[in-house]
CSV table of C-alpha atoms in Angstrom, one decimal:
chain,number,residue,atom,x,y,z
A,1,UNK,CA,-129.6,183.6,80.0
A,2,UNK,CA,-128.8,187.1,79.4
A,3,UNK,CA,-131.2,190.0,80.1
A,4,UNK,CA,-130.8,191.2,76.5
A,5,UNK,CA,-131.7,188.1,74.5
A,6,UNK,CA,-132.5,189.8,71.2
A,7,UNK,CA,-129.8,192.5,71.3
A,8,UNK,CA,-131.4,195.5,73.1
A,9,UNK,CA,-128.3,197.4,73.9
A,10,UNK,CA,-124.6,196.4,74.0
A,11,UNK,CA,-123.2,193.6,76.1
A,12,UNK,CA,-122.1,195.2,79.4
A,13,UNK,CA,-118.6,196.6,79.3
A,14,UNK,CA,-116.3,197.7,82.1
A,15,UNK,CA,-116.2,201.5,82.3
A,16,UNK,CA,-112.8,202.9,81.5
A,17,UNK,CA,-112.8,204.9,84.7
A,18,UNK,CA,-113.5,202.0,87.0
A,19,UNK,CA,-115.9,202.4,90.0
A,20,UNK,CA,-116.4,206.0,89.2
A,21,UNK,CA,-117.6,205.1,85.8
A,22,UNK,CA,-120.1,202.6,87.3
A,23,UNK,CA,-121.4,205.2,89.6
A,24,UNK,CA,-121.8,207.6,86.8
A,25,UNK,CA,-123.6,205.1,84.6
A,26,UNK,CA,-126.0,204.2,87.4
A,27,UNK,CA,-126.7,207.9,88.1
A,28,UNK,CA,-127.5,208.5,84.4
A,29,UNK,CA,-130.1,205.7,84.4
A,30,UNK,CA,-128.0,203.2,82.6
A,31,UNK,CA,-129.6,199.9,82.2
A,32,UNK,CA,-132.0,197.8,80.2
A,33,UNK,CA,-135.2,199.6,79.0
A,34,UNK,CA,-138.5,198.2,78.0
A,35,UNK,CA,-138.5,195.3,75.5
A,36,UNK,CA,-139.1,196.3,71.9
A,37,UNK,CA,-140.8,193.4,70.2
A,38,UNK,CA,-139.5,194.5,66.7
A,39,UNK,CA,-135.9,195.2,67.7
A,40,UNK,CA,-135.8,198.8,66.5
A,41,UNK,CA,-133.2,201.2,67.6
A,42,UNK,CA,-130.3,203.2,66.4
A,43,UNK,CA,-127.1,201.5,67.6
A,44,UNK,CA,-126.3,202.9,71.0
A,45,UNK,CA,-128.3,206.0,70.6
A,46,UNK,CA,-130.5,207.5,73.4
A,47,UNK,CA,-133.5,205.2,73.6
A,48,UNK,CA,-131.5,202.2,72.3
A,49,UNK,CA,-133.2,199.8,74.7
A,50,UNK,CA,-134.7,202.8,76.4
A,51,UNK,CA,-133.5,206.3,77.3
A,52,UNK,CA,-130.1,206.2,78.8
A,53,UNK,CA,-129.6,202.7,77.7
A,54,UNK,CA,-126.3,201.2,77.0
A,55,UNK,CA,-124.2,203.2,74.8
A,56,UNK,CA,-126.2,206.4,75.3
A,57,UNK,CA,-123.0,208.5,75.7
A,58,UNK,CA,-121.7,207.1,72.5
A,59,UNK,CA,-124.4,206.7,69.9
A,60,UNK,CA,-122.2,204.8,67.5
A,61,UNK,CA,-120.5,202.5,70.0
A,62,UNK,CA,-122.5,199.4,69.0
A,63,UNK,CA,-120.9,199.5,65.5
A,64,UNK,CA,-117.7,201.4,65.9
A,65,UNK,CA,-116.5,200.5,69.5
A,66,UNK,CA,-114.8,203.1,71.7
A,67,UNK,CA,-114.3,205.7,68.9
A,68,UNK,CA,-110.8,206.5,69.6
A,69,UNK,CA,-109.4,209.3,67.4
A,70,UNK,CA,-107.6,206.7,65.3
A,71,UNK,CA,-111.1,205.0,64.6
A,72,UNK,CA,-112.8,208.1,63.4
A,73,UNK,CA,-112.0,207.6,59.7
A,74,UNK,CA,-113.3,204.0,59.5
A,75,UNK,CA,-116.4,205.1,61.7
A,76,UNK,CA,-117.5,207.7,59.2
A,77,UNK,CA,-116.7,205.4,56.4
A,78,UNK,CA,-119.0,202.7,57.8
A,79,UNK,CA,-121.7,205.5,58.6
A,80,UNK,CA,-121.5,206.3,55.0
A,81,UNK,CA,-122.1,202.7,54.0
A,82,UNK,CA,-125.0,202.5,56.4
A,83,UNK,CA,-126.8,205.5,54.7
A,84,UNK,CA,-126.0,204.4,51.3
A,85,UNK,CA,-127.4,201.0,51.8
A,86,UNK,CA,-129.9,200.1,49.0
A,87,UNK,CA,-130.6,196.4,49.7
A,88,UNK,CA,-133.6,194.7,51.3
A,89,UNK,CA,-135.4,195.6,54.5
A,90,UNK,CA,-132.4,194.4,56.7
A,91,UNK,CA,-128.9,195.4,56.2
A,92,UNK,CA,-127.6,191.8,56.5
A,93,UNK,CA,-124.0,192.7,55.9
A,94,UNK,CA,-124.2,194.9,58.9
A,95,UNK,CA,-126.0,192.1,60.9
A,96,UNK,CA,-123.4,189.7,60.2
A,97,UNK,CA,-120.6,192.2,61.2
A,98,UNK,CA,-122.3,193.2,64.5
A,99,UNK,CA,-123.0,189.5,65.3
A,100,UNK,CA,-119.4,188.5,64.9
A,101,UNK,CA,-118.3,191.5,67.0
A,102,UNK,CA,-120.7,190.4,69.7
A,103,UNK,CA,-119.4,186.9,69.7
A,104,UNK,CA,-115.8,188.1,69.9
A,105,UNK,CA,-116.6,190.1,73.1
A,106,UNK,CA,-117.6,186.9,74.8
A,107,UNK,CA,-120.9,185.6,76.4
A,108,UNK,CA,-122.6,186.9,79.4
A,109,UNK,CA,-121.0,184.3,81.5
A,110,UNK,CA,-117.5,185.4,80.6
A,111,UNK,CA,-116.7,182.5,78.3
A,112,UNK,CA,-115.0,183.2,75.1
A,113,UNK,CA,-115.4,181.6,71.6
A,114,UNK,CA,-112.7,179.3,70.4
A,115,UNK,CA,-111.9,177.3,67.4
A,116,UNK,CA,-112.9,173.6,67.3
A,117,UNK,CA,-110.2,171.0,67.7
A,118,UNK,CA,-110.1,167.5,66.2
A,119,UNK,CA,-110.8,165.9,69.5
A,120,UNK,CA,-114.1,167.9,70.0
A,121,UNK,CA,-115.2,167.2,66.4
A,122,UNK,CA,-114.7,163.5,66.9
A,123,UNK,CA,-116.6,163.7,70.2
A,124,UNK,CA,-119.6,165.4,68.7
A,125,UNK,CA,-119.6,163.0,65.8
A,126,UNK,CA,-119.6,159.9,68.0
A,127,UNK,CA,-122.3,161.5,70.3
A,128,UNK,CA,-124.7,162.1,67.4
A,129,UNK,CA,-124.0,158.6,66.0
A,130,UNK,CA,-124.8,157.0,69.3
A,131,UNK,CA,-127.9,159.2,69.8
A,132,UNK,CA,-129.2,158.1,66.5
A,133,UNK,CA,-128.8,154.5,67.4
A,134,UNK,CA,-130.8,155.1,70.6
A,135,UNK,CA,-133.6,156.9,68.9
A,136,UNK,CA,-134.1,154.1,66.5
A,137,UNK,CA,-135.8,152.3,69.3
A,138,UNK,CA,-138.2,155.0,70.3
A,139,UNK,CA,-139.4,156.5,67.0
A,140,UNK,CA,-140.3,155.3,63.6
A,141,UNK,CA,-138.9,158.3,61.9
A,142,UNK,CA,-135.5,157.4,60.4
A,143,UNK,CA,-132.3,159.3,61.0
A,144,UNK,CA,-132.3,162.9,59.6
A,145,UNK,CA,-128.7,163.7,60.0
A,146,UNK,CA,-126.4,163.0,57.1
A,147,UNK,CA,-123.5,164.5,58.9
A,148,UNK,CA,-122.6,165.8,62.5
A,149,UNK,CA,-120.4,168.8,62.9
A,150,UNK,CA,-119.0,170.7,65.9
A,151,UNK,CA,-119.4,174.5,65.5
A,152,UNK,CA,-117.7,177.6,67.2
A,153,UNK,CA,-120.1,180.4,68.0
A,154,UNK,CA,-118.8,182.3,64.9
A,155,UNK,CA,-119.6,179.3,62.7
A,156,UNK,CA,-123.0,179.1,64.2
A,157,UNK,CA,-123.6,182.7,63.2
A,158,UNK,CA,-122.4,182.1,59.7
A,159,UNK,CA,-124.6,178.9,59.3
A,160,UNK,CA,-127.7,180.3,60.6
A,161,UNK,CA,-127.9,183.7,59.1
A,162,UNK,CA,-129.9,182.5,55.9
A,163,UNK,CA,-132.6,181.1,58.1
A,164,UNK,CA,-132.8,184.4,60.2
A,165,UNK,CA,-133.0,186.3,57.0
A,166,UNK,CA,-136.1,184.1,56.0
A,167,UNK,CA,-137.7,184.7,59.5
A,168,UNK,CA,-137.0,188.3,59.9
A,169,UNK,CA,-137.4,189.8,56.3
A,170,UNK,CA,-141.2,189.5,56.3
A,171,UNK,CA,-141.5,191.6,59.5
A,172,UNK,CA,-138.9,194.2,58.3
A,173,UNK,CA,-140.4,194.4,54.9
A,174,UNK,CA,-143.8,195.4,56.2
A,175,UNK,CA,-142.2,198.0,58.5
A,176,UNK,CA,-139.9,199.4,55.9
A,177,UNK,CA,-142.6,199.7,53.3
A,178,UNK,CA,-144.6,201.8,55.7
A,179,UNK,CA,-141.7,204.2,56.3
A,180,UNK,CA,-141.6,205.1,52.6
A,181,UNK,CA,-145.3,205.1,52.0
A,182,UNK,CA,-146.6,207.7,54.5
A,183,UNK,CA,-146.1,210.7,52.0
A,184,UNK,CA,-148.6,211.5,49.3
A,185,UNK,CA,-147.5,210.1,45.9
A,186,UNK,CA,-147.0,213.6,44.5
A,187,UNK,CA,-144.6,214.4,47.3
A,188,UNK,CA,-142.5,211.3,47.3
A,189,UNK,CA,-140.6,212.4,44.1
A,190,UNK,CA,-139.7,215.5,46.0
A,191,UNK,CA,-138.8,213.7,49.2
A,192,UNK,CA,-136.9,210.8,47.4
A,193,UNK,CA,-133.6,211.5,49.2
A,194,UNK,CA,-135.2,211.6,52.6
A,195,UNK,CA,-137.2,208.5,51.9
A,196,UNK,CA,-134.1,206.6,50.7
A,197,UNK,CA,-132.2,207.7,53.9
A,198,UNK,CA,-135.1,206.5,56.0
A,199,UNK,CA,-135.1,203.1,54.3
A,200,UNK,CA,-131.3,202.9,54.6
A,201,UNK,CA,-131.6,203.8,58.4
A,202,UNK,CA,-134.3,201.2,58.8
A,203,UNK,CA,-132.2,198.6,57.2
A,204,UNK,CA,-129.3,199.5,59.4
A,205,UNK,CA,-131.4,199.6,62.6
A,206,UNK,CA,-132.7,196.1,61.8
A,207,UNK,CA,-129.4,194.9,60.9
A,208,UNK,CA,-127.8,196.2,64.1
A,209,UNK,CA,-130.5,194.8,66.4
A,210,UNK,CA,-130.6,191.3,64.6
A,211,UNK,CA,-126.8,191.2,64.6
A,212,UNK,CA,-126.6,191.8,68.3
A,213,UNK,CA,-129.5,189.2,68.8
A,214,UNK,CA,-127.8,186.6,66.8
A,215,UNK,CA,-124.3,187.3,68.5
A,216,UNK,CA,-125.9,187.1,72.0
A,217,UNK,CA,-127.8,183.9,71.1
A,218,UNK,CA,-124.6,182.4,69.6
A,219,UNK,CA,-123.2,182.4,73.2
A,220,UNK,CA,-126.2,180.5,74.6
A,221,UNK,CA,-127.5,177.8,72.1
A,222,UNK,CA,-126.1,174.3,72.1
A,223,UNK,CA,-127.1,173.2,68.7
A,224,UNK,CA,-128.5,174.2,65.5
A,225,UNK,CA,-132.2,173.4,66.5
A,226,UNK,CA,-132.1,174.9,70.0
A,227,UNK,CA,-135.0,177.3,69.4
A,228,UNK,CA,-137.2,174.6,68.0
A,229,UNK,CA,-136.6,175.7,64.4
A,230,UNK,CA,-134.1,174.2,61.8
A,231,UNK,CA,-131.6,177.1,61.6
A,232,UNK,CA,-128.8,175.2,60.0
A,233,UNK,CA,-128.3,173.5,56.7
A,234,UNK,CA,-130.6,170.5,56.0
A,235,UNK,CA,-129.5,167.2,57.2
A,236,UNK,CA,-126.5,168.6,59.3
A,237,UNK,CA,-126.6,167.9,63.1
A,238,UNK,CA,-124.5,170.5,64.8
A,239,UNK,CA,-123.4,171.0,68.4
A,240,UNK,CA,-121.5,173.9,70.0
A,241,UNK,CA,-118.8,172.3,72.4
A,242,UNK,CA,-117.9,175.7,74.1
A,243,UNK,CA,-121.6,176.3,75.0
A,244,UNK,CA,-122.2,172.7,76.1
A,245,UNK,CA,-119.2,173.2,78.4
A,246,UNK,CA,-120.9,176.3,80.0
A,247,UNK,CA,-124.3,174.6,80.1
A,248,UNK,CA,-123.0,171.6,82.1
A,249,UNK,CA,-120.6,173.5,84.2
A,250,UNK,CA,-122.4,173.4,87.6
A,251,UNK,CA,-124.8,170.5,86.9
A,252,UNK,CA,-122.7,167.9,88.6
A,253,UNK,CA,-123.2,165.6,85.6
A,254,UNK,CA,-120.3,164.0,83.6
A,255,UNK,CA,-119.5,166.1,80.5
A,256,UNK,CA,-120.0,163.0,78.3
A,257,UNK,CA,-123.6,162.4,79.5
A,258,UNK,CA,-124.4,166.2,79.0
A,259,UNK,CA,-123.1,166.0,75.4
A,260,UNK,CA,-125.0,162.8,74.6
A,261,UNK,CA,-128.3,164.1,76.0
A,262,UNK,CA,-128.0,167.3,73.9
A,263,UNK,CA,-126.9,165.2,70.9
A,264,UNK,CA,-130.1,163.2,71.5
A,265,UNK,CA,-132.2,166.4,71.3
A,266,UNK,CA,-130.4,167.7,68.2
A,267,UNK,CA,-130.7,164.4,66.4
A,268,UNK,CA,-134.4,164.2,67.3
A,269,UNK,CA,-135.0,167.6,65.9
A,270,UNK,CA,-133.2,166.5,62.7
A,271,UNK,CA,-135.4,163.5,62.2
A,272,UNK,CA,-138.6,165.4,62.6
A,273,UNK,CA,-137.7,168.2,60.2
A,274,UNK,CA,-136.1,165.8,57.7
A,275,UNK,CA,-139.2,163.4,57.5
A,276,UNK,CA,-142.1,165.9,58.0
A,277,UNK,CA,-141.7,167.9,54.7
A,278,UNK,CA,-144.4,170.4,55.4
A,279,UNK,CA,-143.3,171.3,59.0
A,280,UNK,CA,-140.7,173.9,58.1
A,281,UNK,CA,-142.8,175.9,55.7
A,282,UNK,CA,-145.6,175.7,58.2
A,283,UNK,CA,-143.6,177.3,61.0
A,284,UNK,CA,-142.0,179.9,58.7
A,285,UNK,CA,-145.3,180.6,57.0
A,286,UNK,CA,-146.8,181.4,60.5
A,287,UNK,CA,-144.2,184.1,61.0
A,288,UNK,CA,-144.9,185.6,57.5
A,289,UNK,CA,-148.6,185.5,58.3
A,290,UNK,CA,-148.0,187.4,61.4
A,291,UNK,CA,-145.9,190.0,59.5
A,292,UNK,CA,-148.8,190.6,57.0
A,293,UNK,CA,-151.0,191.5,60.1
A,294,UNK,CA,-148.8,194.3,61.4
A,295,UNK,CA,-150.3,197.7,61.1
A,296,UNK,CA,-148.7,201.1,61.2
A,297,UNK,CA,-149.8,204.2,63.0
A,298,UNK,CA,-149.6,206.3,59.7
A,299,UNK,CA,-150.7,209.6,61.4
A,300,UNK,CA,-147.8,209.3,63.8
A,301,UNK,CA,-145.2,208.3,61.1
A,302,UNK,CA,-146.3,211.1,59.0
A,303,UNK,CA,-145.7,213.6,61.7
A,304,UNK,CA,-142.3,212.1,62.2
A,305,UNK,CA,-141.4,212.3,58.5
A,306,UNK,CA,-142.7,215.9,58.3
A,307,UNK,CA,-140.4,216.9,61.3
A,308,UNK,CA,-137.5,214.6,60.5
A,309,UNK,CA,-134.1,216.1,61.0
A,310,UNK,CA,-131.3,214.1,59.3
A,311,UNK,CA,-128.8,215.5,61.9
A,312,UNK,CA,-130.9,214.1,64.6
A,313,UNK,CA,-131.5,210.4,63.5
A,314,UNK,CA,-132.3,209.3,67.1
A,315,UNK,CA,-135.5,211.2,66.8
A,316,UNK,CA,-136.7,208.6,64.4
A,317,UNK,CA,-135.6,205.7,66.5
A,318,UNK,CA,-137.3,207.3,69.5
A,319,UNK,CA,-140.6,207.4,67.6
A,320,UNK,CA,-140.2,203.8,66.4
A,321,UNK,CA,-140.1,202.6,70.1
A,322,UNK,CA,-143.3,204.5,71.1
A,323,UNK,CA,-145.8,202.0,69.8
A,324,UNK,CA,-145.9,203.0,66.1
A,325,UNK,CA,-145.9,199.4,64.9
A,326,UNK,CA,-148.4,197.1,66.5
A,327,UNK,CA,-149.9,193.7,65.6
A,328,UNK,CA,-153.4,194.0,64.3
A,329,UNK,CA,-155.9,192.6,66.6
A,330,UNK,CA,-157.7,190.6,64.0
A,331,UNK,CA,-158.9,186.9,63.9
A,332,UNK,CA,-156.3,186.2,61.3
A,333,UNK,CA,-153.5,187.7,63.3
A,334,UNK,CA,-154.5,185.8,66.4
A,335,UNK,CA,-154.7,182.7,64.3
A,336,UNK,CA,-151.1,183.1,62.9
A,337,UNK,CA,-149.8,183.4,66.4
A,338,UNK,CA,-151.8,180.4,67.8
A,339,UNK,CA,-150.6,178.3,64.8
A,340,UNK,CA,-147.0,179.1,65.4
A,341,UNK,CA,-147.2,178.8,69.2
A,342,UNK,CA,-148.9,175.5,68.9
A,343,UNK,CA,-146.6,174.0,66.3
A,344,UNK,CA,-143.5,175.0,68.2
A,345,UNK,CA,-145.0,173.5,71.4
A,346,UNK,CA,-145.7,170.2,69.5
A,347,UNK,CA,-142.2,170.2,68.1
A,348,UNK,CA,-140.5,170.7,71.4
A,349,UNK,CA,-143.0,168.3,73.2
A,350,UNK,CA,-142.3,165.5,70.8
A,351,UNK,CA,-138.6,165.9,71.1
A,352,UNK,CA,-138.9,166.0,74.9
A,353,UNK,CA,-140.9,162.8,74.9
A,354,UNK,CA,-138.8,160.7,72.6
A,355,UNK,CA,-135.4,161.9,74.0
A,356,UNK,CA,-136.6,161.0,77.5
A,357,UNK,CA,-137.7,157.5,76.2
A,358,UNK,CA,-134.3,157.0,74.7
A,359,UNK,CA,-132.2,158.4,77.6
A,360,UNK,CA,-134.1,157.2,80.7
A,361,UNK,CA,-133.0,153.5,80.6
A,362,UNK,CA,-129.4,154.5,79.7
A,363,UNK,CA,-128.3,157.7,81.3
A,364,UNK,CA,-128.5,158.0,85.2
A,365,UNK,CA,-128.7,161.8,84.8
A,366,UNK,CA,-131.6,161.7,82.3
A,367,UNK,CA,-134.3,163.0,84.7
A,368,UNK,CA,-132.0,165.7,86.0
A,369,UNK,CA,-131.0,166.9,82.5
A,370,UNK,CA,-134.7,166.9,81.4
A,371,UNK,CA,-135.7,169.1,84.4
A,372,UNK,CA,-132.8,171.4,83.9
A,373,UNK,CA,-133.8,172.0,80.2
A,374,UNK,CA,-137.4,172.5,81.3
A,375,UNK,CA,-136.5,175.1,83.9
A,376,UNK,CA,-134.2,176.7,81.3
A,377,UNK,CA,-137.3,177.1,79.1
A,378,UNK,CA,-139.5,178.2,81.8
A,379,UNK,CA,-137.2,180.9,83.0
A,380,UNK,CA,-136.8,182.3,79.4
A,381,UNK,CA,-134.8,180.1,77.2
A,382,UNK,CA,-133.5,180.9,73.8
A,383,UNK,CA,-136.7,180.0,72.0
A,384,UNK,CA,-139.1,181.9,74.3
A,385,UNK,CA,-137.0,185.1,74.5
A,386,UNK,CA,-136.1,185.2,70.8
A,387,UNK,CA,-139.6,184.9,69.5
A,388,UNK,CA,-140.9,187.2,72.3
A,389,UNK,CA,-138.6,190.0,71.2
A,390,UNK,CA,-138.7,189.2,67.5
A,391,UNK,CA,-142.4,189.0,66.8
A,392,UNK,CA,-144.1,189.2,70.2
A,393,UNK,CA,-144.7,185.5,70.6
A,394,UNK,CA,-144.0,184.0,74.1
A,395,UNK,CA,-143.6,180.1,74.2
A,396,UNK,CA,-145.5,179.3,77.4
A,397,UNK,CA,-143.9,176.4,79.3
A,398,UNK,CA,-147.3,175.2,80.1
A,399,UNK,CA,-147.8,174.5,76.5
A,400,UNK,CA,-144.5,172.6,76.1
A,401,UNK,CA,-145.3,170.4,79.3
A,402,UNK,CA,-148.9,169.7,78.0
A,403,UNK,CA,-147.4,168.7,74.5
A,404,UNK,CA,-144.9,166.4,76.0
A,405,UNK,CA,-147.5,164.7,78.2
A,406,UNK,CA,-149.8,164.3,75.2
A,407,UNK,CA,-147.0,162.7,73.1
A,408,UNK,CA,-146.2,160.3,75.9
A,409,UNK,CA,-149.8,159.4,76.3
A,410,UNK,CA,-150.1,158.7,72.7
A,411,UNK,CA,-147.2,156.4,72.8
A,412,UNK,CA,-148.9,154.4,75.5
A,413,UNK,CA,-152.3,154.2,73.7
A,414,UNK,CA,-151.2,153.8,70.1
A,415,UNK,CA,-147.5,152.8,70.1
A,416,UNK,CA,-144.7,154.6,68.4
A,417,UNK,CA,-146.0,154.2,64.9
A,418,UNK,CA,-149.4,155.5,65.8
A,419,UNK,CA,-147.9,158.4,67.6
A,420,UNK,CA,-145.5,159.3,64.8
A,421,UNK,CA,-148.0,158.8,62.1
A,422,UNK,CA,-149.8,162.0,63.2
A,423,UNK,CA,-147.0,163.9,61.7
A,424,UNK,CA,-148.2,162.6,58.2
A,425,UNK,CA,-150.6,165.6,57.7
A,426,UNK,CA,-151.0,168.9,59.5
A,427,UNK,CA,-154.7,168.2,60.0
A,428,UNK,CA,-154.0,165.1,62.0
A,429,UNK,CA,-152.0,167.0,64.7
A,430,UNK,CA,-153.4,168.1,68.0
A,431,UNK,CA,-154.7,171.7,68.3
A,432,UNK,CA,-154.3,174.3,71.1
A,433,UNK,CA,-157.6,173.0,72.5
A,434,UNK,CA,-156.3,169.5,72.3
A,435,UNK,CA,-153.3,170.5,74.4
A,436,UNK,CA,-155.9,171.6,77.2
A,437,UNK,CA,-157.5,168.1,77.0
A,438,UNK,CA,-154.7,165.6,75.9
A,439,UNK,CA,-156.7,162.6,77.2
A,440,UNK,CA,-159.6,163.5,75.0
A,441,UNK,CA,-157.4,163.7,72.0
A,442,UNK,CA,-155.6,160.4,72.8
A,443,UNK,CA,-158.8,158.5,72.9
A,444,UNK,CA,-160.5,160.3,70.0
A,445,UNK,CA,-160.8,158.4,66.7
A,446,UNK,CA,-158.5,159.8,64.2
A,447,UNK,CA,-159.2,160.3,60.5
A,448,UNK,CA,-156.9,158.0,58.4
A,449,UNK,CA,-155.5,160.3,55.8
A,450,UNK,CA,-153.4,157.6,54.2
A,451,UNK,CA,-156.6,155.6,53.3
A,452,UNK,CA,-158.1,158.7,51.7
A,453,UNK,CA,-154.9,159.4,49.8
A,454,UNK,CA,-155.0,155.8,48.6
A,455,UNK,CA,-158.6,156.0,47.5
A,456,UNK,CA,-157.9,159.3,45.6
A,457,UNK,CA,-154.8,157.7,43.9
A,458,UNK,CA,-156.8,154.6,42.9
A,459,UNK,CA,-159.6,156.8,41.4
A,460,UNK,CA,-157.1,158.8,39.4
A,461,UNK,CA,-155.5,155.7,37.9
A,462,UNK,CA,-158.8,154.2,36.8
A,463,UNK,CA,-159.9,154.8,33.1
A,464,UNK,CA,-162.9,157.0,32.6
A,465,UNK,CA,-165.6,154.7,31.3
A,466,UNK,CA,-167.8,157.5,29.9
A,467,UNK,CA,-164.9,158.9,27.7
A,468,UNK,CA,-164.2,157.4,24.4
A,469,UNK,CA,-160.7,156.0,23.9
A,470,UNK,CA,-159.3,157.6,20.7
A,471,UNK,CA,-156.8,154.7,20.3
A,472,UNK,CA,-159.7,152.3,19.9
A,473,UNK,CA,-161.6,152.0,16.6
A,474,UNK,CA,-165.2,151.1,16.1
A,475,UNK,CA,-166.2,151.6,19.8
A,476,UNK,CA,-169.5,152.9,20.9
A,477,UNK,CA,-168.2,156.5,20.9
A,478,UNK,CA,-166.8,156.3,17.3
A,479,UNK,CA,-170.1,154.9,16.1
A,480,UNK,CA,-172.1,157.7,17.7
A,481,UNK,CA,-169.7,160.3,16.3
A,482,UNK,CA,-169.8,158.7,12.8
A,483,UNK,CA,-173.6,158.6,12.8
A,484,UNK,CA,-173.7,162.2,13.8
A,485,UNK,CA,-171.5,163.2,10.9
């Protein structure tokens, strides 16, 4: 895993002046600064990932590269586009551009992106097909993958940006609105150009950070559901062969087994999200609920706006990194975080349990691969680091292990159908407290919502005996009405 999972600063580059440049960078305090949960920062400016962070000597390096004289025209043209942006809270065109630039620079391990050949596409399709056959034996949920595809890193970026937009926009919207609402209404008309510039810069800041985040993550994920959320198109299982190669490089496990094990995980995620219709909205809604609880230090923001110098834009991003935006410490905010954390743990725990049940009898490396993936999460995998930097959520490995143990215990006690039947309704799922006491949950009598739904459906179909039927003539209701007349 990289040290900058959500794009805080540029991917490390070799200084043009060799060792002397390295020494100079170290003396200037270059390196990774404190994490910023909301991903703010002017691309490469001082404070971008902390004072003296990557790109501090070249504030526009994140967007424009080395800024050779021949690049200046394009640089200023792009800067103009940044300041004239009038779209939503995130400049997603910029995010896409930065993500693709980050991908083209290569991953932290030095591997480069490459186009997918026919042999790799066929290998992925066959692995997903076999994985689905194995999963049929260990879960009652049918296949959720209508197709299987092999993606390059650039293709992963293109395919997942719509989901990232749905995740990030609620947080960015709340922050962006605060940037324009700090002035009194009578002053907003006079300060219109300034507010517009601030909104444009806010969109660019978010776009740059999200773009770098997605670009870095593209070099690490092995499928479309690697962070526990369905980021790709519905019903399309996807694997990234170049990242699978890097993942299995030093494991001492045959490449085919690594691919098949990861295909099992991807196919299991696809089944869950395809056949639990409320799950996706439940997870994304928890992010939106968290965003609504963000509060803004308006006094500090008013002070920044009053002293804002358009020629010194890094002043704004410095202020943004000094605790101006904080989650509100309310029961609602805590509940939103707990709901999201628990749901993600249950998803990952279920996938871990069913994949192990399918792989254990068939793959000699099943235990080793399972442990490798668990260590990957525990040391800061894509899911944990992405959510920690995006919305301040940390996926604790203890929750994932507890969830996996709970699902395995449910399989032993109630069978596959009884275990998977809990996904029928969100109120039937274990809670955070149940993860602390999985045995208590396993042996607790569960409410049968299917019987309740059946009773309600039958009641709705029965005719109301107290209501006259207008199609019938001469019944008791008609007689009473006629008498009244």
